[in-house]
Amino acid sequence: MESRKEDNYFHQLGKLRRKPLAIAGPCSAETREQVLDTARQLKDLQVDIFRAGVWKPRSKPGTFEGVGLEGMAWLQEVRHEFGLPVATEVAKPQHIEFALKHNIDVLWIGARTTVNPFAVQELAEALRGTRVPVMVKNPVNPDLALWAGAIERLWAVGVTDVAAIHRGFSSYEPSQYRNLPLWQIPVQLKAQYPNLPIIVDPSHISGKPELIYPLSQKALDLDFDGVMIETHPNPKAALSDADQQITPAVLGEILAKLQVRSMPDQAFVSRAEELRKKIDRADREILEALARRMRVVEQIGEDKKENNVAILQLERWNEIFLTRPDWAIQLNLHPEFIQELYQLIHVESIRIQTEVVKKDN
């Protein structure tokens, strides 16, 4: 059901301007004056779509949760006065009903909704027979199937103008990001659905203004189709997500700096093909080395079984996790990457030795 790339609403908007799609506006519509002031400034920056949330359920009650239906009239004013398409988040079928009555141009499904297939299916049914474009944020947890499933539910009811929004993934781990980018997940989504536009939301990934530009450029370098950036005339006074919003002036600087990489010429393609052959050979050598390692792991498992020794030898694994990152530094490899790699190797080694011990018991 996926539409052709050239027919998709989001691709068409970017194609008209010959630049990445730019979606911007405040996290929340707070007042009529705030909405119209922001839209006036964004119109001058040639932003493609004006975004603002009117329903904003927060993690805890008692905080600002949006102006609700009143904000729809403000978005209509933006549309009529400045000619900007307007977008807002929907989380319930009733939201869709209100949005369509107020001629909202684009809807998006938030991360907390995407995580729930029941909720997404209800929204999809409410959209059946409509032609409104819909953007789908990734679920809060790193689950590609949930993200893809939400998109496919929309296609199944005939909504073809669909885009994905990459806004990062929640984690308990300390990080410089509010939400971990985990770029491999949207890249896998892109590989699965080549015609699906993917837009980055660097505001929610970063949680801070200084990371918005590098995250946006990274996304464009990965051939994403555009950016969605939270913009407020006075971020410090914002009633929601104040720390991650930027002014229209800063947004203008970011949009001016962003670069779209050109299509490769034949010389580049030829050089890249040679280098990819080298990568293929190196990958084969890595896999052969891993196979040799796992055969040794299996032999150790046999010895542990014969001598009734526990599979997990914590002192040995602590030694591995301490030494391998140091070896990585000596080889100009990123130590954190190697540490993550050996976590996986550890899990597979335990699995192999467990199978050996269980055999014939």
XYZ file of N, CA, C and O in Angstrom, residues 33-231:
796
model
N -1.455 34.807 20.565
C -0.368 35.707 20.205
C 0.932 34.944 19.979
O 1.683 35.224 19.032
N 1.210 33.973 20.852
C 2.439 33.177 20.702
C 2.425 32.400 19.400
O 3.420 32.347 18.674
N 1.303 31.801 19.066
C 1.192 30.996 17.848
C 1.373 31.860 16.615
O 2.164 31.545 15.705
N 0.672 32.997 16.546
C 0.738 33.842 15.360
C 2.101 34.511 15.225
O 2.628 34.666 14.114
N 2.703 34.912 16.337
C 4.033 35.520 16.297
C 5.056 34.526 15.767
O 5.893 34.856 14.916
N 4.992 33.293 16.263
C 5.928 32.263 15.789
C 5.718 31.995 14.305
O 6.676 31.929 13.526
N 4.477 31.856 13.894
C 4.183 31.556 12.494
C 4.658 32.671 11.574
O 5.187 32.420 10.481
N 4.495 33.906 12.004
C 4.922 35.063 11.199
C 6.439 34.979 10.937
O 6.901 35.198 9.803
N 7.195 34.651 11.952
C 8.648 34.567 11.796
C 9.062 33.344 10.976
O 10.009 33.395 10.183
N 8.353 32.228 11.155
C 8.698 31.017 10.417
C 8.352 31.139 8.938
O 9.020 30.554 8.086
N 7.307 31.886 8.630
C 6.947 32.126 7.233
C 8.115 32.803 6.513
O 8.441 32.456 5.366
N 8.769 33.750 7.168
C 9.914 34.444 6.572
C 11.102 33.511 6.345
O 11.947 33.776 5.496
N 11.163 32.422 7.110
C 12.251 31.448 6.968
C 11.930 30.365 5.946
O 12.709 29.439 5.761
N 10.767 30.472 5.304
C 10.328 29.498 4.300
C 10.193 28.087 4.887
O 10.520 27.092 4.245
N 9.701 28.029 6.131
C 9.367 26.738 6.731
C 8.196 26.138 5.959
O 7.298 26.848 5.516
N 8.193 24.827 5.780
C 7.176 24.164 4.959
C 5.884 23.888 5.716
O 4.792 23.981 5.151
N 5.995 23.480 6.980
C 4.814 23.118 7.783
C 4.973 23.724 9.173
O 6.049 23.622 9.789
N 3.915 24.332 9.670
C 3.902 24.866 11.036
C 3.318 23.815 11.967
O 2.223 23.317 11.739
N 4.061 23.481 13.003
C 3.604 22.463 13.954
C 3.333 23.079 15.321
O 4.033 24.003 15.756
N 2.331 22.555 16.027
C 2.070 22.941 17.413
C 1.133 21.914 18.023
O 0.165 21.491 17.398
N 1.441 21.494 19.237
C 0.570 20.561 19.943
C -0.525 21.298 20.683
O -0.264 22.322 21.325
N -1.745 20.812 20.593
C -2.840 21.417 21.363
C -3.300 20.493 22.491
O -3.883 20.958 23.474
N -3.055 19.187 22.333
C -3.292 18.234 23.425
C -1.935 17.726 23.861
O -1.205 17.092 23.086
N -1.572 17.985 25.117
C -0.227 17.664 25.585
C -0.263 16.898 26.908
O 0.124 17.426 27.957
N -0.731 15.660 26.914
C -0.688 14.888 28.168
C 0.761 14.677 28.602
O 1.598 14.255 27.810
N 1.069 15.013 29.813
C 2.441 14.913 30.317
C 2.621 13.640 31.131
O 1.652 12.937 31.446
N 3.861 13.375 31.515
C 4.140 12.167 32.300
C 3.406 12.193 33.631
O 2.950 11.155 34.117
N 3.298 13.383 34.223
C 2.595 13.518 35.497
C 1.482 14.553 35.350
O 1.655 15.554 34.660
N 0.351 14.339 36.020
C -0.733 15.333 35.960
C -0.349 16.587 36.733
O 0.592 16.588 37.523
N -1.093 17.643 36.476
C -0.859 18.880 37.230
C 0.022 19.868 36.512
O 0.192 21.001 36.971
N 0.619 19.468 35.382
C 1.408 20.393 34.577
C 0.588 20.813 33.363
O -0.508 20.308 33.136
N 1.134 21.732 32.565
C 0.413 22.239 31.397
C 0.158 21.101 30.405
O 1.091 20.436 29.971
N -1.090 20.867 30.073
C -1.462 19.761 29.202
C -2.141 20.231 27.916
O -2.905 19.497 27.299
N -1.834 21.462 27.499
C -2.345 21.951 26.237
C -3.642 22.730 26.379
O -4.380 22.581 27.355
N -3.924 23.549 25.359
C -5.128 24.390 25.398
C -6.332 23.682 24.799
O -7.456 24.166 24.883
N -6.104 22.527 24.154
C -7.209 21.764 23.602
C -7.828 22.416 22.379
O -7.154 23.041 21.565
N -9.126 22.281 22.279
C -9.858 22.677 21.078
C -9.662 24.150 20.720
O -9.669 24.517 19.541
N -9.453 24.989 21.712
C -9.250 26.416 21.447
C -8.070 26.645 20.504
O -8.098 27.541 19.652
N -7.039 25.802 20.639
C -5.853 25.956 19.801
C -6.105 25.686 18.333
O -5.359 26.163 17.458
N -7.152 24.930 18.019
C -7.475 24.643 16.625
C -7.794 25.924 15.852
O -7.406 26.082 14.695
N -8.487 26.839 16.504
C -8.822 28.104 15.853
C -7.557 28.902 15.554
O -7.456 29.571 14.513
N -6.570 28.829 16.450
C -5.319 29.547 16.219
C -4.568 28.959 15.032
O -4.000 29.693 14.220
N -4.576 27.625 14.921
C -3.914 26.989 13.783
C -4.617 27.348 12.473
O -3.966 27.539 11.436
N -5.940 27.453 12.530
C -6.675 27.897 11.338
C -6.232 29.293 10.919
O -6.076 29.581 9.718
N -6.017 30.174 11.893
C -5.546 31.526 11.579
C -4.180 31.492 10.914
O -3.912 32.257 9.976
N -3.307 30.642 11.408
C -1.973 30.500 10.803
C -2.116 30.096 9.342
O -1.468 30.643 8.443
N -2.989 29.160 9.119
C -3.205 28.635 7.767
C -3.730 29.731 6.837
O -3.246 29.886 5.708
N -4.705 30.512 7.311
C -5.343 31.519 6.475
C -4.466 32.766 6.306
O -4.383 33.346 5.220
N -3.815 33.197 7.390
C -3.075 34.458 7.341
C -1.712 34.310 6.674
O -1.266 35.223 5.970
N -1.052 33.151 6.885
C 0.315 33.007 6.392
C 0.463 31.954 5.291
O 1.538 31.792 4.725
N -0.606 31.235 4.999
C -0.539 30.237 3.933
C 0.322 29.037 4.263
O 0.756 28.307 3.367
N 0.580 28.821 5.540
C 1.396 27.677 5.960
C 0.507 26.476 6.252
O -0.485 26.598 6.981
N 0.838 25.301 5.729
C 0.161 24.093 6.208
C 0.413 23.935 7.703
O 1.497 24.266 8.191
N -0.563 23.433 8.440
C -0.425 23.302 9.892
C -0.563 21.839 10.298
O -1.294 21.064 9.672
N 0.169 21.488 11.362
C 0.188 20.101 11.836
C 0.018 20.069 13.340
O 0.491 20.962 14.057
N -0.663 19.038 13.833
C -0.791 18.840 15.264
C -0.845 17.352 15.580
O -1.096 16.521 14.695
N -0.605 17.025 16.849
C -0.602 15.626 17.292
C -2.017 15.163 17.627
O -2.814 15.917 18.206
N -2.298 13.914 17.277
C -3.572 13.297 17.644
C -3.292 11.998 18.401
O -2.386 11.254 18.046
N -4.083 11.761 19.437
C -3.887 10.549 20.231
C -5.179 9.754 20.407
O -5.139 8.616 20.869
N -6.317 10.365 20.021
C -7.608 9.694 20.143
C -8.423 9.955 18.879
O -8.231 10.976 18.220
N -9.341 9.053 18.536
C -10.198 9.309 17.371
C -10.911 10.658 17.434
O -11.104 11.311 16.413
N -11.289 11.094 18.626
C -11.961 12.387 18.767
C -11.047 13.528 18.327
O -11.503 14.516 17.751
N -9.743 13.390 18.597
C -8.789 14.404 18.150
C -8.809 14.513 16.623
O -8.747 15.618 16.062
N -8.852 13.362 15.961
C -8.890 13.354 14.496
C -10.156 14.042 13.999
O -10.120 14.844 13.050
N -11.273 13.758 14.639
C -12.545 14.381 14.255
C -12.447 15.906 14.338
O -12.831 16.623 13.403
N -11.893 16.417 15.450
C -11.751 17.865 15.617
C -10.781 18.441 14.584
O -11.024 19.507 14.017
N -9.664 17.727 14.354
C -8.644 18.225 13.428
C -9.197 18.331 12.009
O -8.954 19.323 11.307
N -9.945 17.336 11.584
C -10.507 17.361 10.230
C -11.550 18.460 10.088
O -11.635 19.123 9.042
N -12.345 18.680 11.128
C -13.349 19.754 11.082
C -12.698 21.128 10.961
O -13.285 22.060 10.401
N -11.472 21.252 11.500
C -10.767 22.534 11.466
C -9.737 22.592 10.330
O -8.880 23.471 10.310
N -9.831 21.642 9.399
C -8.976 21.654 8.201
C -7.482 21.645 8.529
O -6.677 22.301 7.851
N -7.114 20.907 9.564
C -5.692 20.748 9.862
C -5.068 19.938 8.727
O -5.587 18.897 8.326
N -3.936 20.416 8.203
C -3.361 19.821 6.991
C -2.646 18.504 7.240
O -2.693 17.594 6.401
N -1.937 18.403 8.363
C -1.093 17.238 8.639
C -1.291 16.830 10.095
O -1.367 17.695 10.986
N -1.367 15.535 10.344
C -1.463 15.012 11.706
C -0.198 14.225 12.028
O 0.469 13.719 11.137
N 0.109 14.135 13.317
C 1.157 13.193 13.683
C 0.737 12.382 14.897
O -0.037 12.820 15.731
N 1.257 11.159 14.931
C 1.006 10.229 16.034
C 2.264 10.209 16.890
O 3.361 9.971 16.399
N 2.093 10.488 18.186
C 3.229 10.627 19.080
C 3.839 9.303 19.516
O 3.248 8.230 19.350
N 5.016 9.398 20.103
C 5.773 8.209 20.502
C 5.032 7.362 21.529
O 5.108 6.135 21.509
N 4.319 8.015 22.436
C 3.618 7.265 23.479
C 2.389 6.556 22.931
O 1.871 5.632 23.552
N 1.908 7.012 21.783
C 0.774 6.349 21.138
C 1.262 5.220 20.232
O 0.663 4.138 20.205
N 2.343 5.456 19.513
C 2.877 4.443 18.595
C 3.182 3.139 19.310
O 3.083 2.057 18.726
N 3.524 3.232 20.579
C 3.907 2.041 21.335
C 2.716 1.117 21.599
O 2.897 -0.048 21.981
N 1.478 1.615 21.353
C 0.274 0.846 21.675
C -0.488 0.493 20.388
O -1.190 1.338 19.835
N -0.387 -0.741 19.890
C -1.082 -1.119 18.649
C -2.593 -0.934 18.715
O -3.220 -0.637 17.698
N -3.198 -1.108 19.899
C -4.639 -0.900 20.027
C -4.996 0.556 19.719
O -5.944 0.845 18.986
N -4.224 1.483 20.291
C -4.486 2.906 20.069
C -4.252 3.279 18.617
O -5.044 4.038 18.023
N -3.179 2.763 18.028
C -2.877 3.083 16.625
C -3.984 2.565 15.714
O -4.405 3.247 14.773
N -4.493 1.369 15.995
C -5.556 0.815 15.161
C -6.819 1.670 15.243
O -7.499 1.893 14.233
N -7.134 2.182 16.434
C -8.300 3.067 16.574
C -8.118 4.339 15.753
O -9.057 4.817 15.094
N -6.914 4.888 15.770
C -6.645 6.089 14.971
C -6.737 5.769 13.483
O -7.278 6.560 12.698
N -6.204 4.620 13.096
C -6.253 4.226 11.683
C -7.697 4.098 11.209
O -8.051 4.574 10.117
N -8.538 3.492 12.018
C -9.944 3.351 11.637
C -10.623 4.713 11.511
O -11.460 4.925 10.627
N -10.253 5.644 12.393
C -10.829 6.990 12.323
C -10.367 7.726 11.066
O -11.038 8.653 10.602
N -9.230 7.313 10.511
C -8.674 7.960 9.314
C -9.112 7.269 8.026
O -8.806 7.762 6.933
N -9.774 6.148 8.137
C -10.194 5.400 6.939
C -11.049 6.308 6.035
O -11.974 6.976 6.485
N -10.701 6.339 4.768
C -11.462 7.142 3.812
C -11.026 8.589 3.724
O -11.562 9.344 2.908
N -10.068 9.009 4.540
C -9.565 10.389 4.473
C -8.282 10.409 3.645
O -7.687 9.372 3.361
N -7.844 11.606 3.292
C -6.603 11.759 2.540
C -5.617 12.664 3.268
O -4.699 13.222 2.661
N -5.791 12.808 4.567
C -4.912 13.686 5.331
C -3.540 13.015 5.508
O -3.452 11.833 5.821
N -2.449 13.741 5.279
C -1.113 13.183 5.519
C -0.878 12.955 7.021
O -1.334 13.745 7.857
N -0.166 11.884 7.330
C 0.072 11.513 8.728
C 1.554 11.186 8.934
O 2.153 10.456 8.138
N 2.118 11.725 10.000
C 3.487 11.407 10.399
C 3.439 10.518 11.642
O 2.617 10.746 12.530
N 4.342 9.545 11.697
C 4.340 8.579 12.795
C 5.684 8.633 13.510
O 6.731 8.287 12.936
N 5.668 9.065 14.766
C 6.907 9.068 15.544
C 7.249 7.644 15.974
O 6.364 6.795 16.155
N 8.549 7.396 16.132
C 8.952 6.082 16.628
C 8.447 5.864 18.050
O 8.235 6.827 18.791
N 8.215 4.613 18.441
C 7.789 4.361 19.821
C 8.891 4.757 20.801
O 10.065 4.849 20.421
N 8.525 4.988 22.054
C 9.517 5.436 23.035
C 10.612 4.402 23.227
O 11.765 4.752 23.471
N 10.284 3.127 23.113
C 11.288 2.071 23.266
C 11.813 1.676 21.884
O 11.112 1.808 20.878
N 13.044 1.182 21.802
C 13.632 0.853 20.496
C 13.063 -0.435 19.909
O 13.637 -1.515 20.042
N 11.924 -0.332 19.265
C 11.228 -1.488 18.707
C 10.838 -1.169 17.266
O 9.847 -0.482 17.008
N 11.617 -1.677 16.322
C 11.369 -1.411 14.904
C 10.021 -1.964 14.464
O 9.301 -1.338 13.682
N 9.651 -3.138 14.975
C 8.395 -3.764 14.561
C 7.186 -2.909 14.939
O 6.225 -2.796 14.174
N 7.208 -2.307 16.121
C 6.098 -1.443 16.538
C 5.982 -0.228 15.625
O 4.882 0.186 15.251
N 7.112 0.356 15.292
C 7.127 1.534 14.419
C 6.583 1.172 13.035
O 5.685 1.822 12.503
N 7.142 0.092 12.464
C 6.689 -0.365 11.150
C 5.218 -0.765 11.185
O 4.453 -0.487 10.250
N 4.803 -1.404 12.278
C 3.414 -1.838 12.390
C 2.442 -0.673 12.383
O 1.372 -0.741 11.772
N 2.802 0.420 13.074
C 1.938 1.601 13.090
C 1.786 2.185 11.688
O 0.690 2.577 11.268
N 2.878 2.229 10.958
C 2.852 2.749 9.584
C 1.996 1.847 8.697
O 1.165 2.318 7.912
N 2.171 0.546 8.832
C 1.413 -0.399 7.994
C -0.086 -0.347 8.314
O -0.921 -0.566 7.422
N -0.451 -0.073 9.561
C -1.874 0.044 9.917
C -2.514 1.217 9.172
O -3.678 1.145 8.761
N -1.771 2.288 8.988
C -2.289 3.432 8.235
C -2.426 3.084 6.757
O -3.441 3.395 6.125
N -1.410 2.450 6.207
C -1.496 2.037 4.803
C -2.692 1.099 4.585
O -3.364 1.168 3.561
N -2.936 0.232 5.555
C -4.003 -0.771 5.405
C -5.392 -0.146 5.288
O -6.291 -0.759 4.712
N -5.582 1.079 5.826
C -6.894 1.728 5.728
C -6.921 2.763 4.603
O -7.858 3.550 4.495
N -5.862 2.779 3.782
C -5.858 3.652 2.612
C -5.171 4.987 2.787
O -5.236 5.834 1.895
N -4.504 5.205 3.925
C -3.745 6.447 4.110
C -2.375 6.246 3.468
O -1.547 5.481 3.977
N -2.133 6.910 2.360
C -0.878 6.684 1.624
C 0.166 7.766 1.882
O 1.364 7.516 1.718
N -0.273 8.977 2.272
C 0.681 10.052 2.554
C 1.164 9.919 3.996
O 0.649 10.568 4.922
N 2.140 9.042 4.185
C 2.658 8.742 5.516
C 4.150 9.061 5.548
O 4.862 8.842 4.564
N 4.603 9.582 6.670
C 6.032 9.809 6.904
C 6.374 9.307 8.303
O 5.505 9.236 9.181
N 7.630 8.949 8.499
C 8.112 8.536 9.814
C 8.896 9.688 10.439
O 9.584 10.427 9.733
N 8.775 9.834 11.754
C 9.567 10.828 12.481
C 10.465 10.102 13.474
O 9.992 9.359 14.338
N 11.768 10.335 13.330
C 12.745 9.748 14.253
C 13.001 10.749 15.372
O 13.592 11.805 15.150
N 12.541 10.420 16.599
C 12.705 11.319 17.732
C 13.515 10.702 18.857
O 13.559 11.203 19.986
N 14.194 9.579 18.563
C 15.045 8.948 19.556
C 14.277 8.039 20.492
O 13.042 8.002 20.492
N 15.049 7.312 21.334
C 14.482 6.253 22.165
C 14.882 6.439 23.623
O 16.031 6.758 23.933
N 13.934 6.203 24.509
C 14.185 6.359 25.937
C 15.193 5.336 26.430
O 15.273 4.214 25.927
N 15.965 5.753 27.449
C 16.952 4.853 28.044
C 17.241 5.320 29.457
O 17.185 6.515 29.760
N 17.550 4.348 30.329
C 17.960 4.695 31.691
C 19.449 5.012 31.763
O 19.939 5.503 32.769
N 20.172 4.728 30.702
C 21.617 4.952 30.700
C 21.923 6.449 30.659
O 21.257 7.203 29.952
N 22.961 6.884 31.404
C 23.373 8.297 31.303
C 23.823 8.591 29.875
O 24.494 7.781 29.236
N 23.441 9.740 29.356
C 23.761 10.068 27.974
C 23.729 11.571 27.791
O 23.088 12.298 28.551
N 24.419 12.040 26.752
C 24.350 13.465 26.410
C 23.006 13.806 25.763
O 22.660 14.974 25.616
N 22.258 12.763 25.374
C 20.984 12.966 24.697
C 19.809 12.766 25.652
O 19.872 11.973 26.586
N 18.723 13.466 25.359
C 17.480 13.197 26.090
C 16.946 11.824 25.695
O 16.474 11.062 26.529
N 16.991 11.530 24.405
C 16.591 10.229 23.874
C 17.696 9.736 22.934
O 18.141 10.499 22.065
N 18.111 8.503 23.102
C 19.221 7.988 22.305
C 18.856 7.949 20.820
O 17.770 7.471 20.458
N 19.725 8.402 19.927
C 19.382 8.399 18.503
C 19.255 6.993 17.902
O 18.372 6.762 17.076
N 20.149 6.078 18.284
C 20.112 4.708 17.749
C 19.806 4.727 16.247
O 18.812 4.154 15.778
N 20.680 5.371 15.490
C 20.451 5.612 14.065
C 20.170 4.339 13.282
O 19.504 4.369 12.236
N 20.683 3.215 13.757
C 20.504 1.974 12.997
C 19.028 1.605 12.832
O 18.642 0.954 11.855
N 18.173 2.032 13.776
C 16.754 1.665 13.690
C 16.042 2.422 12.562
O 15.387 1.795 11.725
N 16.138 3.760 12.482
C 15.517 4.408 11.323
C 16.164 4.013 9.996
O 15.481 3.984 8.969
N 17.457 3.697 10.020
C 18.106 3.230 8.783
C 17.505 1.895 8.342
O 17.258 1.664 7.155
N 17.239 1.010 9.311
C 16.585 -0.264 8.980
C 15.172 -0.027 8.454
O 14.715 -0.703 7.527
N 14.466 0.945 9.048
C 13.120 1.283 8.560
C 13.196 1.780 7.121
O 12.371 1.407 6.277
N 14.184 2.596 6.831
C 14.367 3.135 5.480
C 14.673 2.022 4.489
O 14.174 2.030 3.358
N 15.468 1.057 4.917
C 15.777 -0.072 4.038
C 14.532 -0.920 3.785
O 14.341 -1.454 2.690
N 13.680 -1.027 4.801
C 12.467 -1.836 4.683
C 11.426 -1.171 3.783
O 10.720 -1.843 3.032
N 11.353 0.173 3.859
C 10.367 0.924 3.061
C 11.087 2.063 2.332
O 11.105 3.205 2.811
N 11.690 1.798 1.178
C 12.529 2.798 0.500
C 11.797 4.081 0.129
O 12.424 5.138 0.023
N 10.488 4.018 -0.091
C 9.744 5.216 -0.495
C 9.196 6.024 0.672
O 8.576 7.066 0.467
N 9.401 5.547 1.884
C 8.844 6.218 3.063
C 9.704 7.421 3.444
O 10.891 7.266 3.735
N 9.141 8.637 3.464
C 9.915 9.785 3.944
C 10.229 9.620 5.432
O 9.371 9.188 6.210
N 11.447 9.970 5.810
C 11.838 9.936 7.223
C 12.342 11.321 7.622
O 13.202 11.900 6.959
N 11.779 11.843 8.690
C 12.076 13.193 9.184
C 12.691 13.056 10.567
O 12.210 12.271 11.389
N 13.740 13.810 10.833
C 14.366 13.751 12.156
C 13.775 14.838 13.046
O 13.461 15.940 12.593
N 13.590 14.492 14.315
C 13.149 15.442 15.343
C 14.318 15.623 16.317
O 14.387 14.962 17.354
N 15.270 16.500 15.973
C 16.461 16.646 16.817
C 16.160 17.295 18.154
O 16.960 17.178 19.088
N 15.033 17.979 18.277
C 14.670 18.607 19.553
C 14.475 17.549 20.632
O 15.005 17.659 21.740
N 13.726 16.489 20.298
C 13.462 15.451 21.290
C 14.649 14.517 21.483
O 14.829 13.950 22.564
N 15.452 14.320 20.444
C 16.652 13.499 20.623
C 17.633 14.213 21.538
O 18.161 13.628 22.478
N 17.862 15.496 21.276
C 18.911 16.225 21.990
C 18.496 16.647 23.391
O 19.255 16.488 24.354
N 17.292 17.245 23.500
C 16.890 17.798 24.783
C 17.595 19.100 25.106
O 17.390 19.687 26.161
N 18.438 19.563 24.167
C 19.169 20.812 24.386
C 19.487 21.462 23.041
O 19.743 20.767 22.049
N 19.493 22.781 22.974
C 19.641 23.475 21.688
C 20.943 23.214 20.951
O 20.963 23.132 19.723
N 22.055 23.070 21.684
C 23.363 22.999 21.014
C 23.559 21.742 20.177
O 24.452 21.685 19.325
N 22.749 20.721 20.392
C 22.898 19.484 19.617
C 21.953 19.414 18.418
O 22.020 18.469 17.630
N 21.078 20.401 18.277
C 20.065 20.327 17.216
C 20.698 20.364 15.825
O 20.344 19.568 14.946
N 21.661 21.279 15.620
C 22.291 21.342 14.291
C 23.054 20.065 13.941
O 22.817 19.487 12.865
N 23.982 19.568 14.791
C 24.716 18.360 14.391
C 23.821 17.148 14.174
O 24.075 16.340 13.286
N 22.757 17.026 14.971
C 21.839 15.906 14.769
C 21.074 16.054 13.447
O 20.862 15.068 12.733
N 20.693 17.274 13.117
C 19.991 17.520 11.857
C 20.884 17.196 10.667
O 20.443 16.554 9.701
N 22.141 17.625 10.739
C 23.062 17.359 9.634
C 23.351 15.869 9.512
O 23.436 15.331 8.404
N 23.486 15.206 10.648
C 23.700 13.756 10.637
C 22.548 13.056 9.914
O 22.765 12.146 9.097
N 21.325 13.478 10.191
C 20.158 12.872 9.552
C 20.183 13.095 8.039
O 19.902 12.175 7.261
N 20.514 14.305 7.612
C 20.579 14.574 6.175
C 21.701 13.773 5.524
O 21.565 13.322 4.375
N 22.799 13.583 6.251
C 23.896 12.762 5.723
C 23.463 11.311 5.544
O 24.038 10.583 4.731
N 22.455 10.896 6.328
C 21.902 9.548 6.195
C 20.726 9.512 5.217
O 19.984 8.540 5.164
N 20.560 10.591 4.454
C 19.538 10.688 3.407
C 18.125 10.766 3.976
O 17.173 10.318 3.344
N 17.978 11.345 5.184
C 16.639 11.644 5.686
C 16.047 12.771 4.844
O 16.757 13.493 4.160
N 14.745 12.930 4.935
C 14.053 13.860 4.049
C 13.817 15.242 4.639
O 13.441 16.158 3.907
N 14.013 15.409 5.930
C 13.768 16.720 6.504
C 13.937 16.741 8.007
O 14.373 15.760 8.625
N 13.589 17.892 8.586
C 13.754 18.107 10.027
C 12.453 18.640 10.616
O 11.667 19.307 9.938
N 12.240 18.326 11.879
C 11.097 18.851 12.637
C 11.665 19.410 13.936
O 12.133 18.648 14.797
N 11.668 20.744 14.058
C 12.402 21.404 15.137
C 11.452 22.291 15.940
O 10.751 23.140 15.377
N 11.452 22.108 17.248
C 10.576 22.887 18.110
C 11.115 24.313 18.251
O 12.276 24.508 18.626
N 10.261 25.288 17.935
C 10.677 26.684 17.858
C 9.673 27.559 18.589
O 8.459 27.445 18.367
